[in-house]
Short mmCIF file of C-alpha atoms and ligand atoms in Angstrom, two decimals:
data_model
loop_
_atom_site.label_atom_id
_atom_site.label_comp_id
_atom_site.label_asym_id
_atom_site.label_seq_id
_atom_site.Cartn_x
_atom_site.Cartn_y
_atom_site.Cartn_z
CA UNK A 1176 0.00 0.00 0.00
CA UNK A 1177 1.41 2.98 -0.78
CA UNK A 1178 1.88 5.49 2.24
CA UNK A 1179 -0.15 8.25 1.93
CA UNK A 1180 0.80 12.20 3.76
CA UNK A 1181 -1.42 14.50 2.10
CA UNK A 1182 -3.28 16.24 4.76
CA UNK A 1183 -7.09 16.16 4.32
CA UNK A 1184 -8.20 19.73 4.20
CA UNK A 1185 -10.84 19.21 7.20
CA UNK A 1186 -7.85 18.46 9.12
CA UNK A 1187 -5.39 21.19 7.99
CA UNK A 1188 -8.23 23.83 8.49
CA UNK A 1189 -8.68 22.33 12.04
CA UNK A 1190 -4.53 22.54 12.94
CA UNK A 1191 -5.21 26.19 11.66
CA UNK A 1192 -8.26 26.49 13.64
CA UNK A 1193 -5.90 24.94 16.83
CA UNK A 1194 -2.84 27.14 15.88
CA UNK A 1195 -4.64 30.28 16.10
CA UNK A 1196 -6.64 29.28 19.52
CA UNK A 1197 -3.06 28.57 21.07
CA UNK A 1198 -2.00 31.94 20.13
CA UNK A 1199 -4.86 34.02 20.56
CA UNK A 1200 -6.45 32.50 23.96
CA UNK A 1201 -4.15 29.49 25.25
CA UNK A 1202 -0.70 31.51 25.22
CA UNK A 1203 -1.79 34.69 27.24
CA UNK A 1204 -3.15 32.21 29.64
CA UNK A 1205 0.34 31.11 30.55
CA UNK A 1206 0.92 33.62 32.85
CA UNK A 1207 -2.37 32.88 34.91
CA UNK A 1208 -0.65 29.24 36.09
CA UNK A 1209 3.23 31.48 35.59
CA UNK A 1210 4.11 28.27 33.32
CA UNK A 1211 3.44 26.19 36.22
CA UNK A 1212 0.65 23.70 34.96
CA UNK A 1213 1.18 21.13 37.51
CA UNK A 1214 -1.06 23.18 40.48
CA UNK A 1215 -2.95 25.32 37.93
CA UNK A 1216 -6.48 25.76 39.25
CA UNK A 1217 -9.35 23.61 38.40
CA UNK A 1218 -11.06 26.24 37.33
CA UNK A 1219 -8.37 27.41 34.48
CA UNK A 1220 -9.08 24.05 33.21
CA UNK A 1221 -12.25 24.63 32.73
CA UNK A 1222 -11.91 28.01 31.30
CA UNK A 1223 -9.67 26.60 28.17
CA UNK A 1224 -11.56 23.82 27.78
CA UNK A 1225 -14.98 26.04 27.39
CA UNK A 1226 -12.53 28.42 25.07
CA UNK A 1227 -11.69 25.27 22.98
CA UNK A 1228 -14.95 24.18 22.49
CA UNK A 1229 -16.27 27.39 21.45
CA UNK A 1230 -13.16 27.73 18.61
CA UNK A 1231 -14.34 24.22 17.59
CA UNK A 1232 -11.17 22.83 18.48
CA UNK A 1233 -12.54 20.24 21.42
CA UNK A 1234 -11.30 16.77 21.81
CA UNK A 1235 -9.13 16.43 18.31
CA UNK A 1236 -8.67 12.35 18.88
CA UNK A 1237 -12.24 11.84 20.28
CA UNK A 1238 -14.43 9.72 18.02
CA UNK A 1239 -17.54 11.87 16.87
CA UNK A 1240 -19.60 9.48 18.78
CA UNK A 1241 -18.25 10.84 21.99
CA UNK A 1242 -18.70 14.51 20.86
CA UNK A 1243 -14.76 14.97 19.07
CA UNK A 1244 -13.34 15.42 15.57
CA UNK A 1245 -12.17 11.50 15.38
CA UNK A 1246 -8.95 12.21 13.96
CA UNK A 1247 -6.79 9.16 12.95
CA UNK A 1248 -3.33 9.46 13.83
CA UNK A 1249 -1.90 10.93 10.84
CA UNK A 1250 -4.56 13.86 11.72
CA UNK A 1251 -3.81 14.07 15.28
CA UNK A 1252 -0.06 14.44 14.63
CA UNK A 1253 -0.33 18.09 13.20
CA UNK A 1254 -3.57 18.99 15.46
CA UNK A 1255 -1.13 18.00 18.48
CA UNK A 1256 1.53 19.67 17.19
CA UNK A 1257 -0.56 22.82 16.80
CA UNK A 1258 -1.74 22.32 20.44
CA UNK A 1259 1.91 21.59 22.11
CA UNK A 1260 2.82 24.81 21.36
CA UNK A 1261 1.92 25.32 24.78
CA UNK A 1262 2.17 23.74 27.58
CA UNK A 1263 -1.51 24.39 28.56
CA UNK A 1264 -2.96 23.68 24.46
CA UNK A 1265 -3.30 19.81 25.28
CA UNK A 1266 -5.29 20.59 27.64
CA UNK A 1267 -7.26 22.71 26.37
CA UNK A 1268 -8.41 20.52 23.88
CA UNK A 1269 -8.75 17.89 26.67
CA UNK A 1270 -5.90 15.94 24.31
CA UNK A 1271 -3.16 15.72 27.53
CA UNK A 1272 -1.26 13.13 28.57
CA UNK A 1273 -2.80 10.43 30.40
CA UNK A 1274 -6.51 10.99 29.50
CA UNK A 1275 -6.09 10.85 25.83
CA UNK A 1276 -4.27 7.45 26.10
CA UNK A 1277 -6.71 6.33 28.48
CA UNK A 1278 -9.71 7.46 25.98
CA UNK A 1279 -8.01 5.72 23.51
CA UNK A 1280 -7.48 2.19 25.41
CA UNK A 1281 -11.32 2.61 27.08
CA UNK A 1282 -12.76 3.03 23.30
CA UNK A 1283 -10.61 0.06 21.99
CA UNK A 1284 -11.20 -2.49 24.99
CA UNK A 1285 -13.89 -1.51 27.32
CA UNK A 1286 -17.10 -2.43 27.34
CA UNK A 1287 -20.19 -0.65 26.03
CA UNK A 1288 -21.31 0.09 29.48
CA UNK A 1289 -17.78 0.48 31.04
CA UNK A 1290 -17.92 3.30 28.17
CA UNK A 1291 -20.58 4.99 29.55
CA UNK A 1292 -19.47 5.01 32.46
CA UNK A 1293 -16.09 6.17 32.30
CA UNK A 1294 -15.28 7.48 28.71
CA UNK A 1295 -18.15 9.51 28.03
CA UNK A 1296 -17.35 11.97 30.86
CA UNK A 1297 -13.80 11.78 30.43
CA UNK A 1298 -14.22 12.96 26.67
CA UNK A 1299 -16.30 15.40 27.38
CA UNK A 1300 -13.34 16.81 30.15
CA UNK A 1301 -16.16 16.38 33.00
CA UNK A 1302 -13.53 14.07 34.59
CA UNK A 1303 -9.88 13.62 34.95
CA UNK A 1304 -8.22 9.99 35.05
CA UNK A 1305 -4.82 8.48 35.58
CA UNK A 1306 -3.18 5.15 34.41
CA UNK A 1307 -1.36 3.52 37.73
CA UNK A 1308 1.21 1.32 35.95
CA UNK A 1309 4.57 1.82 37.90
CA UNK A 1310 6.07 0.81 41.41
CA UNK A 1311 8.72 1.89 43.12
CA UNK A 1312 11.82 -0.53 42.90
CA UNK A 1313 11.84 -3.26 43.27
CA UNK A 1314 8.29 -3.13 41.13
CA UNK A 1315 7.48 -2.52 37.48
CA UNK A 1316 9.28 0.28 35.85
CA UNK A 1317 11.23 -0.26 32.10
CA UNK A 1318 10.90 -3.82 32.78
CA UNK A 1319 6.67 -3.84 33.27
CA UNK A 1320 6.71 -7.76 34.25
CA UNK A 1321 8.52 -6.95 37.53
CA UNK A 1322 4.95 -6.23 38.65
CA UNK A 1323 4.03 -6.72 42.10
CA UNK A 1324 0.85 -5.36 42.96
CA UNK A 1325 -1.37 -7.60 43.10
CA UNK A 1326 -5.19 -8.49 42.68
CA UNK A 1327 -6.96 -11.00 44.20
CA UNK A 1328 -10.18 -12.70 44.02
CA UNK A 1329 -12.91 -12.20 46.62
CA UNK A 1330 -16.57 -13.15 46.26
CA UNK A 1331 -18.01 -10.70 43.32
CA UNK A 1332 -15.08 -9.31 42.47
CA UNK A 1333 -10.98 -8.72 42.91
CA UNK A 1334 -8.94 -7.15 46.01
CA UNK A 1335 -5.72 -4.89 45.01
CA UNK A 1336 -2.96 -4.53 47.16
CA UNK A 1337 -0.03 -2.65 45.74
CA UNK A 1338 2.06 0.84 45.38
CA UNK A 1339 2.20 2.84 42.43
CA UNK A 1340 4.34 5.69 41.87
CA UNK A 1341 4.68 8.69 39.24
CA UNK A 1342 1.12 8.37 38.59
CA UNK A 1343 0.35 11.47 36.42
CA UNK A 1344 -2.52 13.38 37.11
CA UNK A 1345 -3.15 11.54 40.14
CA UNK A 1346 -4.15 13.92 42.52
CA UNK A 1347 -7.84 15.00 41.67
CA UNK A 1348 -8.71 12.09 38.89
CA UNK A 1349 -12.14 11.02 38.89
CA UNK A 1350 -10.88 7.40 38.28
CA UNK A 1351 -7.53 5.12 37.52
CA UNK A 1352 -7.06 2.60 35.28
CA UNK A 1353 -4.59 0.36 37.66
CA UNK A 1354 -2.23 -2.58 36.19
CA UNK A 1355 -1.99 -5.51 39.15
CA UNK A 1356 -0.99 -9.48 38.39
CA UNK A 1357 -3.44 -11.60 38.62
CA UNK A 1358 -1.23 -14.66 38.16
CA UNK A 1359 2.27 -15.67 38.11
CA UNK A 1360 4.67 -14.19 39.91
CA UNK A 1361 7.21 -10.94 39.39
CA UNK A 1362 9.51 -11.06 36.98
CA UNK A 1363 6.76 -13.59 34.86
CA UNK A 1364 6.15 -12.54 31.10
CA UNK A 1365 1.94 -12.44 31.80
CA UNK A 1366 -0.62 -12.81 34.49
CA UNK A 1367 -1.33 -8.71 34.59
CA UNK A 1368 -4.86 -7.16 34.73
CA UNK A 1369 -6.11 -4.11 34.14
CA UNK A 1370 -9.28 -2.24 36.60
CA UNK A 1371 -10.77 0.42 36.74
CA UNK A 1372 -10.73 2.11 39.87
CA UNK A 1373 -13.18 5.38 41.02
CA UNK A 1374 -11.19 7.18 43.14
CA UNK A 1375 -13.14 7.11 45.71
CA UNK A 1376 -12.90 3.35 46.62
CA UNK A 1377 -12.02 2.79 50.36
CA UNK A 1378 -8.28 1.75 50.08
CA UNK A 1379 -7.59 3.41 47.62
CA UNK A 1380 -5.42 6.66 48.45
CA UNK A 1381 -3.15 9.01 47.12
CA UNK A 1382 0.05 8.79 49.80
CA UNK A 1383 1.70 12.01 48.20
CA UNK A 1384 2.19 14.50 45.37
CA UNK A 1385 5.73 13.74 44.40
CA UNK A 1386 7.68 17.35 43.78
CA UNK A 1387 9.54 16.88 40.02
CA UNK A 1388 11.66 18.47 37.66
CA UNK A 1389 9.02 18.94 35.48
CA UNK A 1390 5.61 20.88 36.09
CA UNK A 1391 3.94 21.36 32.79
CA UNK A 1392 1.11 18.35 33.59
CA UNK A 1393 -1.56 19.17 35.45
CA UNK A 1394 -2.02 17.50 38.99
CA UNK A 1395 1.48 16.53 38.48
CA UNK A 1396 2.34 13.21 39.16
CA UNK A 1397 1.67 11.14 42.65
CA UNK A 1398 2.19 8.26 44.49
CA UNK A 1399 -1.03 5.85 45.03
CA UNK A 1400 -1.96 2.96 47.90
CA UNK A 1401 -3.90 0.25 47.24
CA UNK A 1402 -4.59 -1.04 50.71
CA UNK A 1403 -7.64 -3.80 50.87
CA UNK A 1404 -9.46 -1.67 47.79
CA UNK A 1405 -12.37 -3.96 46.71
CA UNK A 1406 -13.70 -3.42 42.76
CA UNK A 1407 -16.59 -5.45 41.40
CA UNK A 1408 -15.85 -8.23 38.46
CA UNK A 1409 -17.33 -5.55 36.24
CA UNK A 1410 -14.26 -3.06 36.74
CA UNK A 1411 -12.12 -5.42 35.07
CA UNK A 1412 -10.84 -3.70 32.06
CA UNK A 1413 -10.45 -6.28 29.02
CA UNK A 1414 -9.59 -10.16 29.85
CA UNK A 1415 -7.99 -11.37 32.64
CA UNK A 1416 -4.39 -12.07 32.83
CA UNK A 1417 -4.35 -9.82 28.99
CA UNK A 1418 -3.51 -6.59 30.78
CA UNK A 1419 -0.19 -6.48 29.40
CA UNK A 1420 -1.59 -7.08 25.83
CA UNK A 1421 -3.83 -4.43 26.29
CA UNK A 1422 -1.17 -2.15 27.66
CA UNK A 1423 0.19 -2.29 24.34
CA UNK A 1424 -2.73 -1.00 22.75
CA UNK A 1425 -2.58 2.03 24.83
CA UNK A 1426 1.16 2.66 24.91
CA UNK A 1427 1.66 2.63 21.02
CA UNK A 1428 -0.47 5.23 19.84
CA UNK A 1429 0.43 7.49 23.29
CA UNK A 1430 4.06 7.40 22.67
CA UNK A 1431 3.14 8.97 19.12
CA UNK A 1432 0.93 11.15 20.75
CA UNK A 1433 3.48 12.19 23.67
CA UNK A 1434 6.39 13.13 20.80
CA UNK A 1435 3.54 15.12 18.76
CA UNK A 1436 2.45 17.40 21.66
CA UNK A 1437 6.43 17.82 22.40
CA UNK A 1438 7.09 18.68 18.69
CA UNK A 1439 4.90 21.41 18.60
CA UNK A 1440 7.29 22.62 22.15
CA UNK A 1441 10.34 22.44 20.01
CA UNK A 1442 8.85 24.39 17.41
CA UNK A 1443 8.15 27.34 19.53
CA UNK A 1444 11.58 26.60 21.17
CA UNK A 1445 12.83 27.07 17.77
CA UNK A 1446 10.85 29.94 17.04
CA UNK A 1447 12.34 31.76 20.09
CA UNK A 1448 15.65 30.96 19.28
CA UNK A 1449 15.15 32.26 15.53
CA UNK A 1450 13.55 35.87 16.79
CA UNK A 1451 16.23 36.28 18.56
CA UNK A 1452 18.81 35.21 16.14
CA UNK A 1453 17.47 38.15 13.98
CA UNK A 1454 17.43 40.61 15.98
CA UNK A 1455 20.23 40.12 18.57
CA UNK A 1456 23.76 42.06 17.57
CA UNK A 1457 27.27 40.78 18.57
CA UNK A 1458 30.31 41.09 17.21
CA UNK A 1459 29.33 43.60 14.47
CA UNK A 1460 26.05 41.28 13.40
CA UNK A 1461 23.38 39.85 14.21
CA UNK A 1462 23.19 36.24 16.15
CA UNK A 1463 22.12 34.63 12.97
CA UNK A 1464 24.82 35.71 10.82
CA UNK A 1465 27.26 34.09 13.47
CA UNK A 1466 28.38 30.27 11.59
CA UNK A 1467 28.14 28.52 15.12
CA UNK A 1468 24.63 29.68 15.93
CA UNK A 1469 23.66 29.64 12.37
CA UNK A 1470 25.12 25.72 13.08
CA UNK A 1471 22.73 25.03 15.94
CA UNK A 1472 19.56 26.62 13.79
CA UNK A 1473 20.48 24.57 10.77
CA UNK A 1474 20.72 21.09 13.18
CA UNK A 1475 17.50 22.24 15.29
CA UNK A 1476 15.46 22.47 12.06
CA UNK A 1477 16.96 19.06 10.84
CA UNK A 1478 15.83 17.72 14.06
CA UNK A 1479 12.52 19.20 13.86
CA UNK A 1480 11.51 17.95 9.91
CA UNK A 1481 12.77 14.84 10.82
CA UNK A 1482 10.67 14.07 13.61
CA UNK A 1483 7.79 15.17 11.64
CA UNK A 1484 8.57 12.73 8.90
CA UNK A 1485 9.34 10.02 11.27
CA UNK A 1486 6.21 10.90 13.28
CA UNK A 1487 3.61 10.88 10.13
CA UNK A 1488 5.12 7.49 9.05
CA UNK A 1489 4.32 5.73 12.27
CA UNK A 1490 1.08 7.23 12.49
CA UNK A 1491 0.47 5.90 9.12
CA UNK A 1492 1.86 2.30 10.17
CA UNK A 1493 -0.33 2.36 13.17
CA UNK A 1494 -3.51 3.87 11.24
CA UNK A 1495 -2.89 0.86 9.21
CA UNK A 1496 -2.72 -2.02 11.41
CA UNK A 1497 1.20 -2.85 9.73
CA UNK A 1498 3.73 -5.49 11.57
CA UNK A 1499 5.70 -2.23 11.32
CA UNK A 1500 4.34 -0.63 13.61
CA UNK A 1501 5.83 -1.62 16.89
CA UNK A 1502 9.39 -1.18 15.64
CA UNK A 1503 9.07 2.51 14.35
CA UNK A 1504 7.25 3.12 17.04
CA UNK A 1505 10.36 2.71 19.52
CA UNK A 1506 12.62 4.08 16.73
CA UNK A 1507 10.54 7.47 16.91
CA UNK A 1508 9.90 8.14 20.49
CA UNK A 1509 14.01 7.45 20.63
CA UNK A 1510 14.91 9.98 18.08
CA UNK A 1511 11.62 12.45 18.90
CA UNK A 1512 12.43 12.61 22.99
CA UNK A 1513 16.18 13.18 21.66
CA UNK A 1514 15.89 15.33 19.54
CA UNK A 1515 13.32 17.93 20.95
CA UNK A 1516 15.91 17.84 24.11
CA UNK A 1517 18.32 19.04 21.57
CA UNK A 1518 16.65 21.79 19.91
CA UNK A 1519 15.09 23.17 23.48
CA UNK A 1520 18.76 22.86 24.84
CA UNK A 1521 20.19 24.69 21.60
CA UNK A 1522 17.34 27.42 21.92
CA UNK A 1523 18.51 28.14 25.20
CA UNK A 1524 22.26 28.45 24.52
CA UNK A 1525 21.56 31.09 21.26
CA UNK A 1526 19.41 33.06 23.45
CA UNK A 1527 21.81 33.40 26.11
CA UNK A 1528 20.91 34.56 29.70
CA UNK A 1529 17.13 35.18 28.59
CA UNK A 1530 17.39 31.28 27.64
CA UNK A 1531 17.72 30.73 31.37
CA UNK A 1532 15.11 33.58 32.68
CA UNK A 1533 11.42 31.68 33.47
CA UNK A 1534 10.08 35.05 33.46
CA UNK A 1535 11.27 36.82 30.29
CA UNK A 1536 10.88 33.61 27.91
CA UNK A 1537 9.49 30.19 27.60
CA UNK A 1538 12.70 28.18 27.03
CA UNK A 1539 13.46 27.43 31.15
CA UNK A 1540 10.56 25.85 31.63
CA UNK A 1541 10.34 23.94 28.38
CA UNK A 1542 13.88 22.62 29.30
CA UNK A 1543 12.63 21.54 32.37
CA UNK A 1544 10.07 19.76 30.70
CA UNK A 1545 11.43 17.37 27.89
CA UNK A 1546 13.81 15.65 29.87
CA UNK A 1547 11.64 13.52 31.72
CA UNK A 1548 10.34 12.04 28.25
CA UNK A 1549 13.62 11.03 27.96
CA UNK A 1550 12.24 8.27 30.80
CA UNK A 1551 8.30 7.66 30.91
CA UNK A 1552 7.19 5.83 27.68
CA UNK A 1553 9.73 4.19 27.64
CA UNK A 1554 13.52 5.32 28.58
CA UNK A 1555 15.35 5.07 25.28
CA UNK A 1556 17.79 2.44 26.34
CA UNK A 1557 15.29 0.10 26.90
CA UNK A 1558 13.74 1.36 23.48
CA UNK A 1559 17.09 0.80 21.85
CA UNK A 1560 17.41 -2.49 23.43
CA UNK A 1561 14.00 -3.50 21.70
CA UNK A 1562 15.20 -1.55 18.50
CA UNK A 1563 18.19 -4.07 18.39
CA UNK A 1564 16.59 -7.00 19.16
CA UNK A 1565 14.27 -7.19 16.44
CA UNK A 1566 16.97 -5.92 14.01
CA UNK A 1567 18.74 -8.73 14.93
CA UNK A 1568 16.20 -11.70 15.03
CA UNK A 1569 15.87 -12.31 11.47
CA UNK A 1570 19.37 -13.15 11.25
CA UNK A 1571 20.30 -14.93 14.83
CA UNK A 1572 21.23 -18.70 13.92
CA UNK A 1573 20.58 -21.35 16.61
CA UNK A 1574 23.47 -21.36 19.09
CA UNK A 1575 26.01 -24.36 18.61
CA UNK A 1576 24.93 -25.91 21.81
CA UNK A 1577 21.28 -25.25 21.21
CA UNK A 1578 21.41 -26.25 18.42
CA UNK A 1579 23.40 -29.81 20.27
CA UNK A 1580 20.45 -30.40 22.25
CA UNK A 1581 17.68 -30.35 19.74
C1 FAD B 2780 7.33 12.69 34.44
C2 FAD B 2780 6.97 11.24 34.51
C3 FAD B 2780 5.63 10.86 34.38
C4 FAD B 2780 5.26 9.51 34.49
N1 FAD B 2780 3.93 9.16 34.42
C5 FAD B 2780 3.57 7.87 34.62
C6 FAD B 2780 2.19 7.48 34.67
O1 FAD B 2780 1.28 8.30 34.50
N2 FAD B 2780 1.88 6.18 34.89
C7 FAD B 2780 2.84 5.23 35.08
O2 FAD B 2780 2.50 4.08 35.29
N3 FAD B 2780 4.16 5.57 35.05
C8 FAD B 2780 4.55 6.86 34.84
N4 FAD B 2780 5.87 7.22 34.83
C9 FAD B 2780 6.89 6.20 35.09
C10 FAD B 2780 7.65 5.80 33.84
O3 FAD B 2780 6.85 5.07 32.97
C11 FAD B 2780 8.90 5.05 34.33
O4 FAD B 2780 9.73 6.01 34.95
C12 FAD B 2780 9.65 4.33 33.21
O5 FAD B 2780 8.92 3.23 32.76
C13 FAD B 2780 11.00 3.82 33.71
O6 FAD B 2780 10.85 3.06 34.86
P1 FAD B 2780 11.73 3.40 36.17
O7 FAD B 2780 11.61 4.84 36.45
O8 FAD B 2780 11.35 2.45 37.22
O9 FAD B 2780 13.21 3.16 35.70
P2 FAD B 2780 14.02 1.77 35.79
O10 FAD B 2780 13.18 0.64 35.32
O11 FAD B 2780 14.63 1.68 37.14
O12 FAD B 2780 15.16 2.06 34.71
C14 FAD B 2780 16.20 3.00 35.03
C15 FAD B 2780 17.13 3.15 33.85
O13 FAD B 2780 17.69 1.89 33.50
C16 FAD B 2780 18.07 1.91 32.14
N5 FAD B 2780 17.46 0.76 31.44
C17 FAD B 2780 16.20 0.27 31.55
N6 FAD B 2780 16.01 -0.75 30.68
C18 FAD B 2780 17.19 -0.92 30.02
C19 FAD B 2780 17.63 -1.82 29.00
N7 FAD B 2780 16.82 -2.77 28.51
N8 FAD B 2780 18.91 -1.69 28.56
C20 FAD B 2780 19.74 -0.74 29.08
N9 FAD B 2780 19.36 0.14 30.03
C21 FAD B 2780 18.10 0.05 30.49
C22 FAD B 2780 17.55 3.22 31.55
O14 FAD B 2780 18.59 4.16 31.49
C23 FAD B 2780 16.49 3.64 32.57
O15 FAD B 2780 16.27 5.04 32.56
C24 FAD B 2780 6.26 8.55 34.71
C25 FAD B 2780 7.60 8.94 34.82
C26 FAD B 2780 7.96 10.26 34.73
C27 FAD B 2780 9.41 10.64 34.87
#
């Protein structure tokens, strides 16, 4: 099949439609949260998300059935691009990491009246959520089959015992969608389920809000109990024992997501940088006459088109169901987190002390931000290692004393 990048003009009038809401209303409403999204108020929330729906920019990703555009995700990648021009634009269009990933996993595995229950309000931004996944060591983290909370049966339904940490958007969720084994023991390939928790079940708590480099998702990120929490047989989210399956039918699609929204903060990194370029004098010129910034521009807008490219051509092999898929998947959200850490950090250097000011320009606290992508989704060592290892497999011959024992 041949892969196909033209941008349906629906789409490309609705990234317009999103670029010009970011700048016009999302943008001056940086300063109400000063950059800080992590304890921006409820109410600010609210605010954007009323703004987007009046600009008919609501819920990109959301399929029309629950009120949204229904963007695939060649269309989402320039929407979110549009929108992570700011920090606060994802959420805004209620398209933020985790509730779009968990609207996406709800619509592809729940059941009609799990749906109702839990996706309707959360596409409509009536609720938050949060997707409980890691433990502190010696739990799951990279390696997810360390697992080690568990859940076990009781009469009509399943008790979870367990600690989860770096649980974004935590604090204030109306509900989490918690990974626990239901079989097998840590460090065992399967035996994980996946429930879904309201948050206020008795033992479930939140223990603390965990302070972070980063601050630019709102409610931050926390650190959950499950102490004795009791959930019916009906909170199970897909089969038992497939949790990890389905974990991969969330975690696909919202690493793509996750280096779309950060594109679109490179690009205004970029765009920061290049203003000042132009108008900045040193040395008898300005900035952007000087080779070794014009060197940094050049390799922040290599980093930018190529990320786009590599972005739209996993969005196309996951649109399309390809065996691709998984691979380019890794090899993207390796190069994307990479390479938007290198155009933020280059952005920062051209502009000098204002690159360092999180008062004067937007480049401090976007610093701040992209590293940790480096780590969730994935960190890219672990992404590399699965990069290799299917590289490899096609051409790994039996070892001799394999080979011996057959
Ligand atoms: C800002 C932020 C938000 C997050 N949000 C969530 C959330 O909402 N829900 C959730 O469940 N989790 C969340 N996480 C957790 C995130 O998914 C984990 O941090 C990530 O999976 C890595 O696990 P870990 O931190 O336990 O690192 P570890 O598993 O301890 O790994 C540490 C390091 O070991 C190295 N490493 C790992 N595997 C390999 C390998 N195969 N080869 C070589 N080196 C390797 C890497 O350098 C890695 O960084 C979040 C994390 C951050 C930082």
């Amino acid at each position: 099949m041949p892969i196909q990048f033209d941008i349906d003009p629906p789409v490309a009038r609705l990234a317009a439609a999103t670029a010009e809401f970011v700048r016009e209303v999302v943008i001056p409403a940086e300063r109400e949260c000063g950059g800080s999204v992590h304890d921006a108020p409820e109410t600010l929330r609210e605010t954007l998300q009323k703004g987007a729906r009046e600009a008919g920019v609501f819920a990109p990703h959301v399929p029309a059935r629950w009120g949204g555009h229904g963007l695939d995700l060649r269309g989402q990648a320039v929407v979110f691009e549009a929108a992570g021009y700011s920090l606060l634009g994802p959420l805004a269009l209620n398209c933020a990491a985790p509730d779009e990933g968990n609207m996406h996993l709800l619509e592809k595995v729940a059941t009609e009246e799990q749906k109702d229950r839990f996706l309707r309000p959360l596409a409509a931004g009536e609720v938050r959520s949060c997707f409980a996944m890691t433990e502190p060591a010696p739990g799951a983290g990279a390696d997810p089959r360390s697992l080690r909370t568990t859940a076990t049966r009781v009469p009509g339904g399943w008790r979870i015992d367990g600690r989860k940490w770096f649980i974004s958007g935590a604090h204030g969720a109306g509900f989490a969608i918690v990974m626990a084994r239901t079989s097998g023991s840590p460090g065992a390939p399967g035996g994980a389920t996946m429930f879904l928790v309201d948050a206020d079940t008795p033992g479930m708590r939140v223990v603390r809000d965990i302070e972070t480099l980063d601050e630019g998702l709102f409610a931050g990120h926390s650190e959950l109990a499950f102490e004795e929490c009791v959930v019916g047989e009906d909170r199970v989210l897909g089969a038992v024992d497939r949790g990890f399956e389905n974990a991969q039918v969330r975690l696909g699609p919202a690493r793509m997501t996750h280096c779309m929204r950060w594109l679109g903060a490179a690009r205004r990194a970029q765009d920061v940088a290049l203003e000042r370029a132009g108008s900045r004098t040193a040395f008898g010129s300005v900035l952007g006459d000087l080779g070794m910034v014009q060197q940094m521009l050049a390799d922040s807008e290599i980093d930018i088109e190529a990320s786009r490219a590599l972005i739209l051509r996993t969005a196309w092999e996951l649109d399309t169901g390809s065996a691709a898929a998984p691979q380019l998947t890794s090899v993207s959200k390796t190069f994307v987190a990479e390479a938007v850490n290198r155009v933020v950090d280059r952005a920062v250097q051209i502009c000098g002390a204002l690159g360092i000011s999180a008062a004067d320009a937007p480049l401090a606290r976007l610093l701040r931000e992209v590293r940790p992508f480096r780590i969730y989704d994935g960190p890219s060592e672990t992404h590399r290692f699965a990069i290799a290892r299917r590289a490899v497999k096609p051409y790994r011959q039996p070892r001799p004393e394999a080979a011996a024992d057959s």
